[in-house]
mmCIF file of C-alpha atoms in Angstrom:
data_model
loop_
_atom_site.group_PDB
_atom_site.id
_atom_site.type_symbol
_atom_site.label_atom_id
_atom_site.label_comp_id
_atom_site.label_asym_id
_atom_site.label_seq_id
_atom_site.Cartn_x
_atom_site.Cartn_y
_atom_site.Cartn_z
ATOM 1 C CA UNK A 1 73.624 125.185 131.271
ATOM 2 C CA UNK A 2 72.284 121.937 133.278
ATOM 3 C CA UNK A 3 69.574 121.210 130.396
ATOM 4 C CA UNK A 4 71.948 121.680 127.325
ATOM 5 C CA UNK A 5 73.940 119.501 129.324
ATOM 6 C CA UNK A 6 71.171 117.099 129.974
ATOM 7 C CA UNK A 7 70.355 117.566 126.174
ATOM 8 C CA UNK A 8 73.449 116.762 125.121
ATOM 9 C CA UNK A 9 73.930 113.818 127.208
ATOM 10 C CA UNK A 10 70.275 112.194 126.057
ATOM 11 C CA UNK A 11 71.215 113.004 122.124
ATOM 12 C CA UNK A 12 74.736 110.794 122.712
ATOM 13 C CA UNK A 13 72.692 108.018 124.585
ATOM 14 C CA UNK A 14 70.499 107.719 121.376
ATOM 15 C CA UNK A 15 73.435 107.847 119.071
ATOM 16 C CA UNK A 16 74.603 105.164 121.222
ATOM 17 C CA UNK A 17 71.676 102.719 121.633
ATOM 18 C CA UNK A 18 71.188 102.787 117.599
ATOM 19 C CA UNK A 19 74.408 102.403 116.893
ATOM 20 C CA UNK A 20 75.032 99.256 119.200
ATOM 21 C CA UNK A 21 71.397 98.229 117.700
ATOM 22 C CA UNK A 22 72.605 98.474 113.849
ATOM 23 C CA UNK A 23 75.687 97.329 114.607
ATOM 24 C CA UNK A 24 74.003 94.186 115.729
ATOM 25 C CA UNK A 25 71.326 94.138 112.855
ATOM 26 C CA UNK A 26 71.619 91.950 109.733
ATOM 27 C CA UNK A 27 72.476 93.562 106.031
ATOM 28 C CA UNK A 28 73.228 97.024 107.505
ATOM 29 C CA UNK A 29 77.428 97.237 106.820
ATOM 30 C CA UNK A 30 78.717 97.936 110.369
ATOM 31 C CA UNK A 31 82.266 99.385 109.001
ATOM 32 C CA UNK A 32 79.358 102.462 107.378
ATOM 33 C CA UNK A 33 78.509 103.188 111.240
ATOM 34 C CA UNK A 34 82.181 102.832 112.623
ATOM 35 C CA UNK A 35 83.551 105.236 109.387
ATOM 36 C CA UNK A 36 80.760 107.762 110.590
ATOM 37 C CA UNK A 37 82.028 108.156 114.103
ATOM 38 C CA UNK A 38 85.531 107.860 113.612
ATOM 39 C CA UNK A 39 85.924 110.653 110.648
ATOM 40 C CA UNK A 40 86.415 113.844 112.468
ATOM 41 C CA UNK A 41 89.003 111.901 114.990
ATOM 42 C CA UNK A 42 91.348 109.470 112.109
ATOM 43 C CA UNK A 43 93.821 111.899 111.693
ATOM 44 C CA UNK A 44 94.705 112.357 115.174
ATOM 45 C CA UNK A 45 94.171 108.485 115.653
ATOM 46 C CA UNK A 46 96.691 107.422 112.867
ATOM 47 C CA UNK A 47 99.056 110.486 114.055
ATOM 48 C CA UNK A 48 98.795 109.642 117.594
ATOM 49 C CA UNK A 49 99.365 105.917 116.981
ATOM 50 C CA UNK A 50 102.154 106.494 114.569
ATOM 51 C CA UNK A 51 103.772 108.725 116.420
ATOM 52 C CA UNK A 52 104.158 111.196 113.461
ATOM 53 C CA UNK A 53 101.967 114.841 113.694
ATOM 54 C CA UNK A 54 102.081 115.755 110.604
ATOM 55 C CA UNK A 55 99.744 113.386 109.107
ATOM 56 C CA UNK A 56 96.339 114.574 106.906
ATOM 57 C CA UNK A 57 93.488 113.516 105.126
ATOM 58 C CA UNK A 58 93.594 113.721 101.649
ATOM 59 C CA UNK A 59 90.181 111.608 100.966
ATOM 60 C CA UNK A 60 88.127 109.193 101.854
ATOM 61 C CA UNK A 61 87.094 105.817 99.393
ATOM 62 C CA UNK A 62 90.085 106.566 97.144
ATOM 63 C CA UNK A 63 90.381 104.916 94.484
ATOM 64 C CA UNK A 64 92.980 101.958 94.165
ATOM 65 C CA UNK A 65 94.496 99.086 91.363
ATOM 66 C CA UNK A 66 92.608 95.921 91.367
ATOM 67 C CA UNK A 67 95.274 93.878 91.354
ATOM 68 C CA UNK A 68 96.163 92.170 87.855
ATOM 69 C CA UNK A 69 92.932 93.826 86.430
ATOM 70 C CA UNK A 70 91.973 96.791 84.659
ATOM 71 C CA UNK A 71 89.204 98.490 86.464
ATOM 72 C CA UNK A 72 85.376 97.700 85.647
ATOM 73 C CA UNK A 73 83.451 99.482 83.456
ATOM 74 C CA UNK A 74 79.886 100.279 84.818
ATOM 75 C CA UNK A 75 77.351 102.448 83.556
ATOM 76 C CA UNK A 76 80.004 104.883 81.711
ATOM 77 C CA UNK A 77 81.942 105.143 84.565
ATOM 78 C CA UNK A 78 85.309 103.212 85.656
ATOM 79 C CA UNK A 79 85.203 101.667 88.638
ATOM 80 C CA UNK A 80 88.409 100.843 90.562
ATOM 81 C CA UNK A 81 88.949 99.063 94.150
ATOM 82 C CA UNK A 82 89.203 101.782 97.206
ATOM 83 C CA UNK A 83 90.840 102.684 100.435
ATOM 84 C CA UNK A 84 88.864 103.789 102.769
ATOM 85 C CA UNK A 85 90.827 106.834 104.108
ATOM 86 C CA UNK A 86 93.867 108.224 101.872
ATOM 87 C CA UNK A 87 96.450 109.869 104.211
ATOM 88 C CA UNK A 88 99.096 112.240 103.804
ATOM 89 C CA UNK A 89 102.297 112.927 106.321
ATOM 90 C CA UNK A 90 106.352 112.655 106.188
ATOM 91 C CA UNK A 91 108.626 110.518 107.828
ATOM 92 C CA UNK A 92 111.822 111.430 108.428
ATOM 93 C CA UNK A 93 111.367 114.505 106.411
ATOM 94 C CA UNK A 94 110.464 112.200 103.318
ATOM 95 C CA UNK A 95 106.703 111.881 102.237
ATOM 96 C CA UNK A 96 104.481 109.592 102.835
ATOM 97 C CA UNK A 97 100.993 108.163 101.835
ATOM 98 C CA UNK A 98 98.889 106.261 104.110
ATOM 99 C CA UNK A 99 96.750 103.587 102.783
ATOM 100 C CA UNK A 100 94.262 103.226 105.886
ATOM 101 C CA UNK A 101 91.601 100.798 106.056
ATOM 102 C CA UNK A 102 88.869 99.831 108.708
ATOM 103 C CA UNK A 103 87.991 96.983 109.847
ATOM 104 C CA UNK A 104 85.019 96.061 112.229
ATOM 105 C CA UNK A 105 84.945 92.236 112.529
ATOM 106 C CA UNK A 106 86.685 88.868 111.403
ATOM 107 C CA UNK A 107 84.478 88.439 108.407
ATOM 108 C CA UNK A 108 85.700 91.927 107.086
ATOM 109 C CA UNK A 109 89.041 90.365 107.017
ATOM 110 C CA UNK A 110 89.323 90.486 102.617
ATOM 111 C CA UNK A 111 92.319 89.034 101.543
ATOM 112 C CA UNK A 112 91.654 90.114 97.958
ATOM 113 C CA UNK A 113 91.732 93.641 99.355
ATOM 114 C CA UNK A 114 94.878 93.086 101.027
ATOM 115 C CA UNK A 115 96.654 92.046 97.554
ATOM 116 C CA UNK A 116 94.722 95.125 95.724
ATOM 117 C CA UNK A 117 96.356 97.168 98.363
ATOM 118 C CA UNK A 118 100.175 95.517 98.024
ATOM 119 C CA UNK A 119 99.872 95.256 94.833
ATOM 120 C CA UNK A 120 99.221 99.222 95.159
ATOM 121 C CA UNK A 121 101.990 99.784 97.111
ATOM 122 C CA UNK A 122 104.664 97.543 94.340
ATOM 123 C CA UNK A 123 103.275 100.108 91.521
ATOM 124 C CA UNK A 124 104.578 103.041 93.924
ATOM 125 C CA UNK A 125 102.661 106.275 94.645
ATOM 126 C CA UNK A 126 102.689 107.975 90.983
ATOM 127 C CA UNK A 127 100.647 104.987 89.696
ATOM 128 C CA UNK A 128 98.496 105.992 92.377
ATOM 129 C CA UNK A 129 98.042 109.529 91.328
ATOM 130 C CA UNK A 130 97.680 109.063 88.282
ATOM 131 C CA UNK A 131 94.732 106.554 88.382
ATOM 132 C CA UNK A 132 92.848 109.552 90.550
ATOM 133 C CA UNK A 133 93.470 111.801 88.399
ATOM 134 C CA UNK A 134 92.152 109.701 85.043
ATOM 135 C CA UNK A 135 89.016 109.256 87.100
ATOM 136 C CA UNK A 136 88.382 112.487 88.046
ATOM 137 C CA UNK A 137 89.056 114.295 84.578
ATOM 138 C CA UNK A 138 87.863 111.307 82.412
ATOM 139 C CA UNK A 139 85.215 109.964 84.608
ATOM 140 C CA UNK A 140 84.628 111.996 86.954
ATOM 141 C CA UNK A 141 83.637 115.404 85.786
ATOM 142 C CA UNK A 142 80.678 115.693 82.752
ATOM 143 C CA UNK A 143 79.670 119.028 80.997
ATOM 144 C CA UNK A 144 76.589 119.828 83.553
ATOM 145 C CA UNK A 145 77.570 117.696 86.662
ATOM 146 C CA UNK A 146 74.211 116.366 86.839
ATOM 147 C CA UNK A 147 75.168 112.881 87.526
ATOM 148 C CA UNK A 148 75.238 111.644 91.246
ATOM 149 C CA UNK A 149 78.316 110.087 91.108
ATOM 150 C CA UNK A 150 80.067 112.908 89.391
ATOM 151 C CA UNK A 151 78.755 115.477 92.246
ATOM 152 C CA UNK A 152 80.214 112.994 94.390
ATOM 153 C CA UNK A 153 83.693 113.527 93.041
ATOM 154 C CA UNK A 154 83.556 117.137 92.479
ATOM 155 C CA UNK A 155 82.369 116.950 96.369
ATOM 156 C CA UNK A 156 86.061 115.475 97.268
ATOM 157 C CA UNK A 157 87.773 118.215 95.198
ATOM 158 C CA UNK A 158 86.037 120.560 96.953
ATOM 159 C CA UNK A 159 86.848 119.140 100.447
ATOM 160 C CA UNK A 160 90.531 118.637 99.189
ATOM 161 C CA UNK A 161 90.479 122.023 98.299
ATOM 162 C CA UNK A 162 88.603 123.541 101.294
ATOM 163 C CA UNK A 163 91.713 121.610 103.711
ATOM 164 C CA UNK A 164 94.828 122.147 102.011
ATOM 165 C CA UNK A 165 93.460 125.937 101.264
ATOM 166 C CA UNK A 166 92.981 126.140 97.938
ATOM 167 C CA UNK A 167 90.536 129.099 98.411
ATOM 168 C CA UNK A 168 90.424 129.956 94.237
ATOM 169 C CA UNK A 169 90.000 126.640 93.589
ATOM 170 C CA UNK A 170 86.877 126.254 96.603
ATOM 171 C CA UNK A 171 84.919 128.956 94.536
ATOM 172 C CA UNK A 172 85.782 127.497 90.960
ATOM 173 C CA UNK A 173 84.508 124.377 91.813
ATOM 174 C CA UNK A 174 80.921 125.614 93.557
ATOM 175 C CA UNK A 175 79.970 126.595 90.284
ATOM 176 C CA UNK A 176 80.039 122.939 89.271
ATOM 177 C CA UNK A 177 76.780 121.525 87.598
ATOM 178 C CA UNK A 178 74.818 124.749 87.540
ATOM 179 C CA UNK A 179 72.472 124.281 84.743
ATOM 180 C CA UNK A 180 71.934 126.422 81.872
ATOM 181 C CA UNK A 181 68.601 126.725 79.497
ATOM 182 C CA UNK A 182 69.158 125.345 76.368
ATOM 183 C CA UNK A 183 73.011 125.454 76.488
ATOM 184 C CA UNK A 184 74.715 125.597 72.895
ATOM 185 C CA UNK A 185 77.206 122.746 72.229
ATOM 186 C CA UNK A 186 80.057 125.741 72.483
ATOM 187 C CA UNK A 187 78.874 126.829 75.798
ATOM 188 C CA UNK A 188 79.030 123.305 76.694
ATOM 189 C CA UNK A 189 82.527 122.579 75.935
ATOM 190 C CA UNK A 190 83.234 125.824 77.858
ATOM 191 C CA UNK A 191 81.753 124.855 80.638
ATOM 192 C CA UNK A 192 83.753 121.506 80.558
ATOM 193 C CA UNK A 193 87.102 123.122 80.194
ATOM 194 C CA UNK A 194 86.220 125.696 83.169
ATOM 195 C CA UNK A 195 85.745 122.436 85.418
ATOM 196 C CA UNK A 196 88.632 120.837 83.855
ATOM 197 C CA UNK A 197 91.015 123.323 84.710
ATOM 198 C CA UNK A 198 89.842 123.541 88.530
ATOM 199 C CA UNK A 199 89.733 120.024 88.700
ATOM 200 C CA UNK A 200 93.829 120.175 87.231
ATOM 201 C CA UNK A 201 94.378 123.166 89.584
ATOM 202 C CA UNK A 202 93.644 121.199 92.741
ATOM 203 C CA UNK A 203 95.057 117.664 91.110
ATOM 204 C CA UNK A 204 98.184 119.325 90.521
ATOM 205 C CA UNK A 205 98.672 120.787 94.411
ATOM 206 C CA UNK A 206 97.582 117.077 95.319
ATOM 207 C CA UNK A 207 100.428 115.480 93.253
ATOM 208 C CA UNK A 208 103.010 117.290 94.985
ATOM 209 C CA UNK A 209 102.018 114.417 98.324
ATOM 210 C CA UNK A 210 102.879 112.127 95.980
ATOM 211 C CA UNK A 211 105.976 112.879 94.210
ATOM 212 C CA UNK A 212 108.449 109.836 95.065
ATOM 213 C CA UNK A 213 106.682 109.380 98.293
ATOM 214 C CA UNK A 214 106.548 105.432 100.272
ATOM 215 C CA UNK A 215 103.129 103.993 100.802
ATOM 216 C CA UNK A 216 102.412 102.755 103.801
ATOM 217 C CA UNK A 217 99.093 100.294 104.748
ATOM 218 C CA UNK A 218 97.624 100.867 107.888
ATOM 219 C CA UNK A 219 94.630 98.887 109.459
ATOM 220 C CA UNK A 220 92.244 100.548 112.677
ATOM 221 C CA UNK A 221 90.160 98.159 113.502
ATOM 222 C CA UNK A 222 87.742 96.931 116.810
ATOM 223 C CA UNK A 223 87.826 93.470 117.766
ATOM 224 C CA UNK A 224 84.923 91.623 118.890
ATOM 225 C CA UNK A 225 84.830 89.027 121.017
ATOM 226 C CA UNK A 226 83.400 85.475 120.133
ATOM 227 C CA UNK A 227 81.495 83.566 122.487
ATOM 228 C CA UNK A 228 84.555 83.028 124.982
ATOM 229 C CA UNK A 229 84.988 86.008 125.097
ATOM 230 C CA UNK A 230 88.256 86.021 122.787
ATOM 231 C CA UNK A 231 89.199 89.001 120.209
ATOM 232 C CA UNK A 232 89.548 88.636 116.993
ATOM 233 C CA UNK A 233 92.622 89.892 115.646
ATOM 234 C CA UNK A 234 94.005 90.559 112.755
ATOM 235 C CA UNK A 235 96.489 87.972 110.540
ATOM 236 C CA UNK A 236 97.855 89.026 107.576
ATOM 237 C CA UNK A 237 99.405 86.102 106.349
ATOM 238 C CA UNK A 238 96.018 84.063 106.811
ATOM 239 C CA UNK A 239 94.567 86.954 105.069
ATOM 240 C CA UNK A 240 96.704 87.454 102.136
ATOM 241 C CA UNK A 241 97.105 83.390 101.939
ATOM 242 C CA UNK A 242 92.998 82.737 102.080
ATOM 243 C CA UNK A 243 92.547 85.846 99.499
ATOM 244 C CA UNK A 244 95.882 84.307 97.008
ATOM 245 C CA UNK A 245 93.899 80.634 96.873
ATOM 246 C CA UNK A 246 90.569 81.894 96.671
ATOM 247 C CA UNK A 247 90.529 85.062 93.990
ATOM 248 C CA UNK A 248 94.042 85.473 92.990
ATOM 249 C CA UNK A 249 95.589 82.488 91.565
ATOM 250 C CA UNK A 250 92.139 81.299 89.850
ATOM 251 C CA UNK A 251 91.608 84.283 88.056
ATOM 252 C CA UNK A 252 94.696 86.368 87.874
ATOM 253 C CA UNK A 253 97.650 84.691 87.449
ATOM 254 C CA UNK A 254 95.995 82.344 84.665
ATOM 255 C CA UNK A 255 96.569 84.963 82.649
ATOM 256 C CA UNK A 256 99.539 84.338 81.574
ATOM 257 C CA UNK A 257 100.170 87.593 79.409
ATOM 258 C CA UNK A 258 99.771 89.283 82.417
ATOM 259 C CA UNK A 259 103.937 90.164 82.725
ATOM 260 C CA UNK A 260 103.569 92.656 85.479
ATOM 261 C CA UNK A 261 101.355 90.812 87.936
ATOM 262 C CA UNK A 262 103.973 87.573 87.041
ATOM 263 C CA UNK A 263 106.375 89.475 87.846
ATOM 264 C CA UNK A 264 104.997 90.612 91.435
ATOM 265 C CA UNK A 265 104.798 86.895 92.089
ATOM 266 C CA UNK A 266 107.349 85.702 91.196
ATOM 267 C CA UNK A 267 110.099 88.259 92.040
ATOM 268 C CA UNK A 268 108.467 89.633 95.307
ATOM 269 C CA UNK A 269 106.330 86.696 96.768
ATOM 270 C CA UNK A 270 108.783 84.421 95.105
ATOM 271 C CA UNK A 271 105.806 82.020 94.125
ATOM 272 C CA UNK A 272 106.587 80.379 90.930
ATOM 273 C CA UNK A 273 103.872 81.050 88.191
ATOM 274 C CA UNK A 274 104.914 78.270 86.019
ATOM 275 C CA UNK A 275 104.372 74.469 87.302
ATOM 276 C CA UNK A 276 102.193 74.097 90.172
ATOM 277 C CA UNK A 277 103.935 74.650 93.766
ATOM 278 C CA UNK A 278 102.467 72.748 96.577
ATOM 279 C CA UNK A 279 99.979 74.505 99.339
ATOM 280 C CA UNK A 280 103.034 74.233 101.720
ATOM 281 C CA UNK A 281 105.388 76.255 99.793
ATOM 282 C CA UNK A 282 103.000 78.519 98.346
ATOM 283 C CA UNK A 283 102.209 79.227 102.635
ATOM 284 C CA UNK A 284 105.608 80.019 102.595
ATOM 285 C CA UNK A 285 106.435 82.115 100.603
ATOM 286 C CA UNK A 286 103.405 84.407 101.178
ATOM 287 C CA UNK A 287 104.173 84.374 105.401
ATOM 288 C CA UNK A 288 107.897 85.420 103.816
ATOM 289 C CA UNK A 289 106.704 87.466 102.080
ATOM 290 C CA UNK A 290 104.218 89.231 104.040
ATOM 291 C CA UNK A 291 106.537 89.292 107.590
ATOM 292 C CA UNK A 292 108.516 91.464 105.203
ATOM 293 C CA UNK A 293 105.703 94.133 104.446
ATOM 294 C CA UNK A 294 105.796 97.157 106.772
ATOM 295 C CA UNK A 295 102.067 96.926 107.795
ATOM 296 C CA UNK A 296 100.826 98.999 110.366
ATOM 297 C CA UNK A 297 97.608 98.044 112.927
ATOM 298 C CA UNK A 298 95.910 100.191 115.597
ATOM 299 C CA UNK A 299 92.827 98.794 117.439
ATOM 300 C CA UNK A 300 90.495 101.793 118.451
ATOM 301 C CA UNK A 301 90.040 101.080 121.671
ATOM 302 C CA UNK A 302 93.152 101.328 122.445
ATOM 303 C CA UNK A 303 93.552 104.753 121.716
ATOM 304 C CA UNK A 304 93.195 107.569 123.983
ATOM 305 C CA UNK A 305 93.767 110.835 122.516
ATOM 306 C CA UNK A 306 95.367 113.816 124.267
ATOM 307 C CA UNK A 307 94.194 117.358 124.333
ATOM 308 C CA UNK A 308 91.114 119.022 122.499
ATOM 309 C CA UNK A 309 89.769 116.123 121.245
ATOM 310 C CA UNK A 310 90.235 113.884 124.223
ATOM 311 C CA UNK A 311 86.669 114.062 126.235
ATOM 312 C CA UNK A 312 84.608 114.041 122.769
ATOM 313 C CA UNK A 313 86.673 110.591 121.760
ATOM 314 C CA UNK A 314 86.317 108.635 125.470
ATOM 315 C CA UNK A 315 82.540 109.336 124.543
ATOM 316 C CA UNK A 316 83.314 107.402 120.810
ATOM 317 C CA UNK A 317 85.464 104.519 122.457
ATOM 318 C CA UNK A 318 83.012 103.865 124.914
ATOM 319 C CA UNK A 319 80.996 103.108 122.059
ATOM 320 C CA UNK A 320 83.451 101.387 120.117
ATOM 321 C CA UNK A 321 83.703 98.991 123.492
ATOM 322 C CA UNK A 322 80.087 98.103 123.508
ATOM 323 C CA UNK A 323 80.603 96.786 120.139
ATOM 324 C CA UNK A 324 83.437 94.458 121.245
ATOM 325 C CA UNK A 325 81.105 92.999 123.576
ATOM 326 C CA UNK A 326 80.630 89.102 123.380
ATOM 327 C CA UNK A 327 77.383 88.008 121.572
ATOM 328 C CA UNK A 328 76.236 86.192 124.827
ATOM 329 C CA UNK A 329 76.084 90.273 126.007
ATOM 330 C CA UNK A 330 74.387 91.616 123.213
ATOM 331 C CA UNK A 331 71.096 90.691 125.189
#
């Protein structure tokens, strides 16, 4: 028992020292390490927080608008912003989806982001549906499932599948990609409409979390300290203001046939689109507009969990702490 122990104790000191060492290491994306250890613990972080216990995954890099664009077409496949963990739960008996992205430091901060993801939330949570489910059936499923990224996607059906206990629709979809000598074009298209309908199977018990439910944006986050040893915390209003003068009004709302995006501006962040509005009231209007926006934050070292999971997520946070740590103590 002592040397599992002992085993277990050195394994979690390694996980430790390269994670701290990566974290610290240039062109490796820190928020990649932070996802890894956080995964098996964001539900009960984002139900603990939000004081709701209902609250489950439905995927992870889901698939959102990109706001006042249609998405980017790349190498056949269309290619649409993302959220890095797509929740489900219900509040007050009504649903809910949670938009919930992680942060790791200041320079993570995207503003564009932040408008893909209100811009998300104005189109309501059928748009949102709806553009899943034109990737997966358009893009995201091909007659032999050979390509990576279409494995990828079949893999979050499956896991979809596997949690909300779809058990048909778990064996359907392992049959995915098998490959067949010298299929016939017939056998092909059978084999396409076989995936199609388990891929509709599980998209239509998904699109019952949808159905006239609120999105909600949540941000978990760590903070590092800077060299006086303050945290970094999050704004939104710098963020959404920095991310509106940098990518939005340049190269969205120049396009002037554009109606829905105008409208967005100038009915909900009340910025007029026609004539030019000074910096002053164009800072405003987007602190208006964003003090009105019902977004949530949880730093991760701030949460203890209770229960089962409690002893196995001090071990993460202590983690998560040495990554807050001052650059002058990174020696």
């Amino acid at each position: 028992m002592g040397e599992s122990v002992n085993e277990y104790q050195a394994f979690y000191e390694m996980v430790k020292k390269w994670t701290v060492s990566d974290y610290r290491t240039q062109k490796i994306k820190a928020e990649v390490i932070v996802d890894m250890l956080i995964s098996d613990y964001i539900k009960d972080i984002v139900s603990q927080s939000l004081g709701n216990d209902n609250i489950k995954l439905i995927a992870k890099e889901f698939p959102i608008a990109r706001i006042g664009q249609a998405p980017i077409e790349k190498g056949g496949n269309r290619q649409y912003a993302s959220v890095d963990f797509l929740m489900s739960g219900k509040e007050n008996d009504k649903p809910v989806i949670y938009l919930v992205e992680l942060k790791t430091s200041a320079d993570s901060l995207d503003g564009l982001q932040l408008w893909n993801m209100l811009w998300t939330c104005w189109q309501e949570s059928d748009s949102l549906y709806n553009r899943f489910q034109d990737v997966i059936l358009n893009y995201g499923i091909d007659k032999n499932g050979n390509d990576l990224s279409t494995k990828k996607y079949q893999y979050t059906l499956s896991r979809y599948a596997q949690d909300y206990g779809l058990k048909e629709c778990v064996t359907g979809i392992q049959h995915f990609g098998k490959k067949r000598p010298q299929k016939q074009s017939t056998e092909s298209q059978r084999t396409k409409k076989e995936q199609n309908k388990v891929a509709e199977d599980i998209l239509n018990n998904m699109k019952k979390l949808f159905t006239n439910a609120k999105l909600q944006i949540v941000y978990v986050y760590i903070s590092p300290k800077d060299d006086n040893g303050k945290k970094a915390e999050i704004n939104f209003t710098d963020m959404a203001s920095k991310g509106y003068k940098e990518h939005v009004i340049q190269n969205k709302i120049a396009d002037k046939d554009n109606n829905d995006l105008k409208k967005y501006f100038t009915e909900q962040v009340k910025i007029k689109i026609d004539g030019k509005p000074s910096p002053d009231e164009v800072s405003a209007d987007i602190s208006s507009f964003i003090a009105k926006q019902d977004i949530k934050k949880i730093r991760l070292t701030d949460v203890k969990l209770s229960e089962k999971k409690a002893n196995e997520w001090e071990k993460i946070r202590n983690i998560l702490i040495e990554l807050e740590k001052p650059w002058g103590e990174w020696f």
